[in-house]
PDB file of C-alpha atoms in Angstrom:
ATOM      1  CA  GLN A   1       2.768  13.528   7.612  1.00 55.00           C
ATOM      2  CA  GLN A   2       2.300  15.957  10.451  1.00 60.00           C
ATOM      3  CA  GLN A   3       0.846  19.207   9.177  1.00 87.00           C
ATOM      4  CA  VAL A   4      -0.203  22.611  10.398  1.00 93.00           C
ATOM      5  CA  LYS A   5      -2.699  24.444   8.206  1.00 94.00           C
ATOM      6  CA  GLN A   6      -3.016  28.205   8.474  1.00 95.00           C
ATOM      7  CA  SER A   7      -5.634  30.622   7.191  1.00 96.00           C
ATOM      8  CA  PRO A   8      -6.210  33.103   5.738  1.00 96.00           C
ATOM      9  CA  GLN A   9      -3.245  33.501   3.422  1.00 94.00           C
ATOM     10  CA  SER A  10      -3.643  37.273   3.531  1.00 96.00           C
ATOM     11  CA  LEU A  11      -5.645  39.651   5.664  1.00 97.00           C
ATOM     12  CA  ILE A  12      -6.441  43.354   5.466  1.00 98.00           C
ATOM     13  CA  VAL A  13      -7.677  45.088   8.604  1.00 98.00           C
ATOM     14  CA  GLN A  14      -8.420  48.689   9.400  1.00 97.00           C
ATOM     15  CA  LYS A  15      -6.462  50.394  12.151  1.00 97.00           C
ATOM     16  CA  GLY A  16      -8.101  49.692  15.489  1.00 97.00           C
ATOM     17  CA  GLY A  17      -9.759  46.510  14.267  1.00 97.00           C
ATOM     18  CA  ILE A  18      -9.238  42.918  15.352  1.00 98.00           C
ATOM     19  CA  SER A  19      -7.007  40.649  13.290  1.00 98.00           C
ATOM     20  CA  ILE A  20      -7.748  36.927  13.560  1.00 98.00           C
ATOM     21  CA  ILE A  21      -5.525  34.191  12.144  1.00 98.00           C
ATOM     22  CA  ASN A  22      -6.427  30.540  12.459  1.00 98.00           C
ATOM     23  CA  CYS A  23      -4.421  27.336  12.506  1.00 97.00           C
ATOM     24  CA  ALA A  24      -5.383  23.682  12.642  1.00 96.00           C
ATOM     25  CA  TYR A  25      -3.218  20.659  13.177  1.00 94.00           C
ATOM     26  CA  GLU A  26      -3.640  17.044  12.249  1.00 88.00           C
ATOM     27  CA  ASN A  27      -1.729  15.228  14.928  1.00 73.00           C
ATOM     28  CA  THR A  28      -2.466  15.200  18.630  1.00 70.00           C
ATOM     29  CA  ALA A  29       1.150  14.651  19.620  1.00 85.00           C
ATOM     30  CA  PHE A  30       2.121  18.307  19.742  1.00 89.00           C
ATOM     31  CA  ASP A  31       3.074  19.980  23.006  1.00 86.00           C
ATOM     32  CA  TYR A  32       3.968  23.558  22.152  1.00 89.00           C
ATOM     33  CA  PHE A  33       2.297  26.099  19.867  1.00 93.00           C
ATOM     34  CA  PRO A  34       4.177  29.332  19.149  1.00 94.00           C
ATOM     35  CA  TRP A  35       3.327  32.213  16.860  1.00 96.00           C
ATOM     36  CA  TYR A  36       6.083  34.006  14.984  1.00 96.00           C
ATOM     37  CA  GLN A  37       6.058  37.460  13.412  1.00 97.00           C
ATOM     38  CA  GLN A  38       8.209  38.247  10.391  1.00 95.00           C
ATOM     39  CA  PHE A  39       8.914  41.655   8.872  1.00 95.00           C
ATOM     40  CA  PRO A  40      10.274  41.928   5.315  1.00 91.00           C
ATOM     41  CA  GLY A  41      13.965  41.117   5.116  1.00 89.00           C
ATOM     42  CA  LYS A  42      14.064  39.834   8.676  1.00 92.00           C
ATOM     43  CA  GLY A  43      13.977  36.425  10.269  1.00 93.00           C
ATOM     44  CA  PRO A  44      10.853  35.370  12.165  1.00 95.00           C
ATOM     45  CA  ALA A  45      10.669  36.389  15.820  1.00 94.00           C
ATOM     46  CA  LEU A  46       8.674  34.712  18.570  1.00 93.00           C
ATOM     47  CA  LEU A  47       5.515  36.667  19.363  1.00 95.00           C
ATOM     48  CA  ILE A  48       3.602  34.507  21.818  1.00 95.00           C
ATOM     49  CA  ALA A  49       3.295  30.797  22.608  1.00 93.00           C
ATOM     50  CA  ILE A  50       0.939  28.421  24.391  1.00 93.00           C
ATOM     51  CA  ARG A  51       0.981  24.885  25.823  1.00 89.00           C
ATOM     52  CA  PRO A  52      -2.000  22.549  25.205  1.00 87.00           C
ATOM     53  CA  ASP A  53      -3.034  22.509  28.864  1.00 89.00           C
ATOM     54  CA  VAL A  54      -4.075  26.159  28.603  1.00 92.00           C
ATOM     55  CA  SER A  55      -7.071  27.414  26.602  1.00 94.00           C
ATOM     56  CA  GLU A  56      -6.026  31.038  26.300  1.00 96.00           C
ATOM     57  CA  LYS A  57      -2.956  33.190  26.740  1.00 96.00           C
ATOM     58  CA  LYS A  58      -2.843  36.959  26.503  1.00 96.00           C
ATOM     59  CA  GLU A  59       0.142  39.259  26.180  1.00 95.00           C
ATOM     60  CA  GLY A  60      -0.741  42.871  25.614  1.00 96.00           C
ATOM     61  CA  ARG A  61      -2.798  43.165  22.439  1.00 97.00           C
ATOM     62  CA  PHE A  62      -2.004  39.582  21.389  1.00 97.00           C
ATOM     63  CA  THR A  63      -4.075  36.584  22.468  1.00 97.00           C
ATOM     64  CA  ILE A  64      -3.821  32.896  21.589  1.00 96.00           C
ATOM     65  CA  SER A  65      -6.983  30.839  21.866  1.00 96.00           C
ATOM     66  CA  PHE A  66      -6.480  27.078  21.936  1.00 95.00           C
ATOM     67  CA  ASN A  67      -9.148  24.417  21.339  1.00 93.00           C
ATOM     68  CA  LYS A  68      -7.605  21.034  22.031  1.00 91.00           C
ATOM     69  CA  SER A  69     -10.655  18.971  21.074  1.00 91.00           C
ATOM     70  CA  ALA A  70     -10.951  20.725  17.721  1.00 93.00           C
ATOM     71  CA  LYS A  71      -7.183  20.725  17.193  1.00 93.00           C
ATOM     72  CA  GLN A  72      -7.315  24.415  16.419  1.00 95.00           C
ATOM     73  CA  PHE A  73      -5.615  27.514  17.721  1.00 96.00           C
ATOM     74  CA  SER A  74      -5.845  31.127  16.718  1.00 98.00           C
ATOM     75  CA  LEU A  75      -4.095  34.451  17.128  1.00 98.00           C
ATOM     76  CA  HIS A  76      -6.118  37.553  17.885  1.00 98.00           C
ATOM     77  CA  ILE A  77      -4.549  40.996  17.554  1.00 98.00           C
ATOM     78  CA  MET A  78      -6.682  43.598  19.273  1.00 98.00           C
ATOM     79  CA  ASP A  79      -6.572  47.272  18.298  1.00 98.00           C
ATOM     80  CA  SER A  80      -4.488  46.413  15.240  1.00 98.00           C
ATOM     81  CA  GLN A  81      -1.908  49.022  14.242  1.00 97.00           C
ATOM     82  CA  PRO A  82      -0.082  49.688  10.967  1.00 97.00           C
ATOM     83  CA  GLY A  83       3.107  48.587  12.720  1.00 97.00           C
ATOM     84  CA  ASP A  84       1.561  45.125  13.090  1.00 97.00           C
ATOM     85  CA  SER A  85       1.709  44.709   9.315  1.00 98.00           C
ATOM     86  CA  ALA A  86       3.871  41.630   8.846  1.00 97.00           C
ATOM     87  CA  THR A  87       3.681  37.947   8.041  1.00 96.00           C
ATOM     88  CA  TYR A  88       2.528  35.730  10.888  1.00 97.00           C
ATOM     89  CA  PHE A  89       3.324  32.037  11.217  1.00 96.00           C
ATOM     90  CA  CYS A  90       1.802  29.558  13.567  1.00 96.00           C
ATOM     91  CA  ALA A  91       3.835  26.514  14.503  1.00 94.00           C
ATOM     92  CA  ALA A  92       3.659  23.319  16.499  1.00 93.00           C
ATOM     93  CA  ARG A  93       6.275  21.107  18.065  1.00 89.00           C
ATOM     94  CA  PRO A  94       5.876  17.325  18.153  1.00 82.00           C
ATOM     95  CA  ASN A  95       6.144  15.805  21.623  1.00 77.00           C
ATOM     96  CA  GLN A  96       9.234  13.805  20.777  1.00 66.00           C
ATOM     97  CA  GLY A  97      11.139  16.145  18.517  1.00 65.00           C
ATOM     98  CA  GLY A  98      12.650  19.580  18.761  1.00 74.00           C
ATOM     99  CA  LYS A  99      11.786  20.758  15.277  1.00 84.00           C
ATOM    100  CA  LEU A 100       8.949  23.225  14.817  1.00 89.00           C
ATOM    101  CA  ILE A 101       6.408  22.578  12.082  1.00 90.00           C
ATOM    102  CA  PHE A 102       5.179  25.841  10.613  1.00 93.00           C
ATOM    103  CA  GLY A 103       1.970  26.894   8.928  1.00 94.00           C
ATOM    104  CA  GLN A 104       2.001  28.542   5.521  1.00 93.00           C
ATOM    105  CA  GLY A 105       1.929  32.080   6.917  1.00 94.00           C
ATOM    106  CA  THR A 106      -0.545  34.973   6.842  1.00 96.00           C
ATOM    107  CA  GLU A 107       0.376  38.318   5.379  1.00 96.00           C
ATOM    108  CA  LEU A 108      -1.343  40.947   7.506  1.00 98.00           C
ATOM    109  CA  SER A 109      -1.807  44.503   6.312  1.00 98.00           C
ATOM    110  CA  VAL A 110      -3.270  47.066   8.709  1.00 98.00           C
ATOM    111  CA  LYS A 111      -4.566  50.128   6.911  1.00 96.00           C
ATOM    112  CA  PRO A 112      -4.377  53.535   8.635  1.00 93.00           C
TER     113      PRO A 112
ATOM    114  CA  GLY B   1      25.812  41.275  18.246  1.00 54.00           C
ATOM    115  CA  ALA B   2      24.430  38.428  20.280  1.00 79.00           C
ATOM    116  CA  GLY B   3      21.958  37.155  17.710  1.00 93.00           C
ATOM    117  CA  VAL B   4      22.086  34.356  15.171  1.00 96.00           C
ATOM    118  CA  SER B   5      24.368  35.344  12.329  1.00 96.00           C
ATOM    119  CA  GLN B   6      24.084  33.966   8.803  1.00 97.00           C
ATOM    120  CA  SER B   7      26.408  34.469   5.889  1.00 97.00           C
ATOM    121  CA  PRO B   8      26.339  35.394   3.152  1.00 97.00           C
ATOM    122  CA  SER B   9      23.163  37.454   3.276  1.00 96.00           C
ATOM    123  CA  ASN B  10      22.738  37.041  -0.473  1.00 97.00           C
ATOM    124  CA  LYS B  11      24.158  34.477  -2.839  1.00 98.00           C
ATOM    125  CA  VAL B  12      23.724  34.214  -6.582  1.00 98.00           C
ATOM    126  CA  THR B  13      25.062  31.056  -8.145  1.00 98.00           C
ATOM    127  CA  GLU B  14      24.924  29.300 -11.463  1.00 97.00           C
ATOM    128  CA  LYS B  15      22.911  26.168 -11.894  1.00 97.00           C
ATOM    129  CA  GLY B  16      25.041  23.126 -11.197  1.00 97.00           C
ATOM    130  CA  LYS B  17      27.447  24.839  -8.810  1.00 98.00           C
ATOM    131  CA  ASP B  18      27.818  23.928  -5.136  1.00 98.00           C
ATOM    132  CA  VAL B  19      27.073  26.461  -2.398  1.00 98.00           C
ATOM    133  CA  GLU B  20      27.783  26.646   1.320  1.00 98.00           C
ATOM    134  CA  LEU B  21      25.659  28.641   3.715  1.00 98.00           C
ATOM    135  CA  ARG B  22      26.961  29.423   7.181  1.00 98.00           C
ATOM    136  CA  CYS B  23      25.157  29.853  10.488  1.00 98.00           C
ATOM    137  CA  ASP B  24      26.687  31.141  13.721  1.00 96.00           C
ATOM    138  CA  PRO B  25      24.207  30.406  16.523  1.00 95.00           C
ATOM    139  CA  ILE B  26      23.876  32.284  19.767  1.00 94.00           C
ATOM    140  CA  SER B  27      26.661  31.268  22.107  1.00 91.00           C
ATOM    141  CA  GLY B  28      25.616  28.436  24.402  1.00 89.00           C
ATOM    142  CA  HIS B  29      22.617  27.394  22.346  1.00 91.00           C
ATOM    143  CA  THR B  30      22.634  23.626  21.974  1.00 90.00           C
ATOM    144  CA  ALA B  31      19.859  23.341  19.407  1.00 91.00           C
ATOM    145  CA  LEU B  32      20.213  24.538  15.819  1.00 94.00           C
ATOM    146  CA  TYR B  33      17.654  24.406  13.016  1.00 94.00           C
ATOM    147  CA  TRP B  34      17.707  25.048   9.290  1.00 97.00           C
ATOM    148  CA  TYR B  35      14.550  26.055   7.441  1.00 97.00           C
ATOM    149  CA  ARG B  36      13.833  27.072   3.871  1.00 97.00           C
ATOM    150  CA  GLN B  37      11.366  29.786   2.915  1.00 95.00           C
ATOM    151  CA  SER B  38      10.305  29.993  -0.688  1.00 90.00           C
ATOM    152  CA  LEU B  39       8.453  32.999  -2.095  1.00 79.00           C
ATOM    153  CA  GLY B  40       4.974  33.097  -0.598  1.00 69.00           C
ATOM    154  CA  GLN B  41       5.509  29.818   1.215  1.00 75.00           C
ATOM    155  CA  GLY B  42       5.794  28.834   4.814  1.00 84.00           C
ATOM    156  CA  LEU B  43       8.889  27.681   6.600  1.00 92.00           C
ATOM    157  CA  GLU B  44       9.984  24.268   5.400  1.00 93.00           C
ATOM    158  CA  PHE B  45      11.977  22.286   7.958  1.00 93.00           C
ATOM    159  CA  LEU B  46      15.301  20.965   6.680  1.00 96.00           C
ATOM    160  CA  ILE B  47      17.462  19.691   9.542  1.00 95.00           C
ATOM    161  CA  TYR B  48      17.774  19.924  13.330  1.00 93.00           C
ATOM    162  CA  PHE B  49      20.820  19.497  15.568  1.00 93.00           C
ATOM    163  CA  GLN B  50      20.529  19.016  19.328  1.00 90.00           C
ATOM    164  CA  GLY B  51      23.712  18.721  21.337  1.00 87.00           C
ATOM    165  CA  ASN B  52      25.615  15.545  20.578  1.00 85.00           C
ATOM    166  CA  SER B  53      22.548  13.658  19.385  1.00 88.00           C
ATOM    167  CA  ALA B  54      22.255  12.438  15.821  1.00 90.00           C
ATOM    168  CA  PRO B  55      20.717  15.222  13.728  1.00 92.00           C
ATOM    169  CA  ASP B  56      17.150  15.004  12.468  1.00 91.00           C
ATOM    170  CA  LYS B  57      17.658  15.099   8.711  1.00 94.00           C
ATOM    171  CA  SER B  58      14.096  14.184   7.836  1.00 91.00           C
ATOM    172  CA  GLY B  59      13.409  17.481   6.065  1.00 93.00           C
ATOM    173  CA  LEU B  60      16.298  17.487   3.617  1.00 96.00           C
ATOM    174  CA  PRO B  61      14.632  17.446   0.176  1.00 94.00           C
ATOM    175  CA  SER B  62      17.304  15.437  -1.649  1.00 95.00           C
ATOM    176  CA  ASP B  63      20.773  13.973  -1.261  1.00 96.00           C
ATOM    177  CA  ARG B  64      22.159  17.161  -2.775  1.00 98.00           C
ATOM    178  CA  PHE B  65      21.509  18.806   0.578  1.00 98.00           C
ATOM    179  CA  SER B  66      23.704  18.191   3.606  1.00 97.00           C
ATOM    180  CA  ALA B  67      24.575  20.012   6.799  1.00 97.00           C
ATOM    181  CA  GLU B  68      27.103  19.702   9.537  1.00 95.00           C
ATOM    182  CA  ARG B  69      27.664  21.334  12.853  1.00 95.00           C
ATOM    183  CA  THR B  70      31.238  21.556  14.009  1.00 85.00           C
ATOM    184  CA  GLY B  71      32.067  21.580  17.704  1.00 82.00           C
ATOM    185  CA  GLY B  72      28.446  22.065  18.609  1.00 78.00           C
ATOM    186  CA  SER B  73      28.533  25.623  17.336  1.00 91.00           C
ATOM    187  CA  VAL B  74      28.829  26.824  13.734  1.00 95.00           C
ATOM    188  CA  SER B  75      26.768  25.007  11.127  1.00 97.00           C
ATOM    189  CA  THR B  76      27.180  24.820   7.371  1.00 98.00           C
ATOM    190  CA  LEU B  77      24.403  23.886   4.958  1.00 98.00           C
ATOM    191  CA  THR B  78      25.767  22.617   1.658  1.00 98.00           C
ATOM    192  CA  ILE B  79      23.775  22.331  -1.540  1.00 98.00           C
ATOM    193  CA  GLN B  80      25.475  20.437  -4.321  1.00 98.00           C
ATOM    194  CA  ARG B  81      24.702  20.807  -8.016  1.00 98.00           C
ATOM    195  CA  THR B  82      22.241  23.607  -7.354  1.00 98.00           C
ATOM    196  CA  GLN B  83      18.984  23.737  -9.283  1.00 97.00           C
ATOM    197  CA  GLN B  84      16.693  26.689  -9.941  1.00 96.00           C
ATOM    198  CA  GLU B  85      14.105  25.263  -7.554  1.00 95.00           C
ATOM    199  CA  ASP B  86      16.663  25.616  -4.762  1.00 97.00           C
ATOM    200  CA  SER B  87      16.216  29.397  -4.949  1.00 96.00           C
ATOM    201  CA  ALA B  88      14.814  30.493  -1.586  1.00 97.00           C
ATOM    202  CA  VAL B  89      15.695  32.134   1.698  1.00 96.00           C
ATOM    203  CA  TYR B  90      17.517  29.734   3.983  1.00 98.00           C
ATOM    204  CA  LEU B  91      16.915  30.485   7.644  1.00 97.00           C
ATOM    205  CA  CYS B  92      18.888  29.260  10.613  1.00 97.00           C
ATOM    206  CA  ALA B  93      17.643  29.330  14.204  1.00 95.00           C
ATOM    207  CA  SER B  94      19.083  28.327  17.541  1.00 93.00           C
ATOM    208  CA  SER B  95      17.684  27.735  21.005  1.00 90.00           C
ATOM    209  CA  LEU B  96      18.750  26.711  24.487  1.00 86.00           C
ATOM    210  CA  GLY B  97      17.772  23.085  24.073  1.00 72.00           C
ATOM    211  CA  GLN B  98      14.470  21.994  22.628  1.00 64.00           C
ATOM    212  CA  ALA B  99      11.277  24.031  22.482  1.00 58.00           C
ATOM    213  CA  PRO B 100       9.519  25.436  24.432  1.00 65.00           C
ATOM    214  CA  LYS B 101      12.813  27.228  24.677  1.00 73.00           C
ATOM    215  CA  GLU B 102      12.455  30.146  22.266  1.00 83.00           C
ATOM    216  CA  ALA B 103      14.038  29.629  18.853  1.00 88.00           C
ATOM    217  CA  PHE B 104      15.884  32.729  17.633  1.00 92.00           C
ATOM    218  CA  PHE B 105      16.176  33.135  13.888  1.00 95.00           C
ATOM    219  CA  GLY B 106      18.881  34.749  11.832  1.00 96.00           C
ATOM    220  CA  GLN B 107      18.039  37.068   8.959  1.00 95.00           C
ATOM    221  CA  GLY B 108      18.564  34.345   6.419  1.00 96.00           C
ATOM    222  CA  THR B 109      20.567  33.799   3.263  1.00 97.00           C
ATOM    223  CA  ARG B 110      18.752  34.599   0.041  1.00 96.00           C
ATOM    224  CA  LEU B 111      19.932  32.080  -2.537  1.00 97.00           C
ATOM    225  CA  THR B 112      19.276  32.688  -6.206  1.00 97.00           C
ATOM    226  CA  VAL B 113      20.194  30.021  -8.728  1.00 97.00           C
ATOM    227  CA  VAL B 114      20.419  31.330 -12.280  1.00 97.00           C
TER     228      VAL B 114
END
């Protein structure tokens, strides 16, 4: 069973702080690792994604760090803002299939 | 709008009844996915359609669940003889082919079985 494990389940950060969410996967045959952001009552929306041949990708305040040997990847949100409060999901796509396998989600709350 | 549209947005049904959930993907998107999100849980994969290929049904939890995609566009997820544990938000997504093409999600159908 291919799995993606995400932690923490919930996270509280002060405004201006760094939010860090971690994911680990159990199968090496993944070729795409996106992060999705979901606000209450909305569907998830793609935030940022990385391929396994890259160790880091940065877009604005959001950075993915990828450690292929450890089978881990993480999302860093710099200068966290109250508007970043949402649920974040990591995901991975198997090499051979189009479906995305999602982590359990992290509920982020950024306090003003 | 040009996004993924799901209907109904909310559905309350009695245990044992059948329900149909509809997904209208973004025009031209060949890939379509169904996921289920239970309270406090992650996104559970249900089924994946890609073009004319046979769908990946490996995530369907039981034979009470089925889905079809007509004409490569609209998809319907059917749950027969609904049970209380089927209560969840059912999310549909579409993309231009397989990932890493971005998957766009609809807002979901909240199903409540009473």
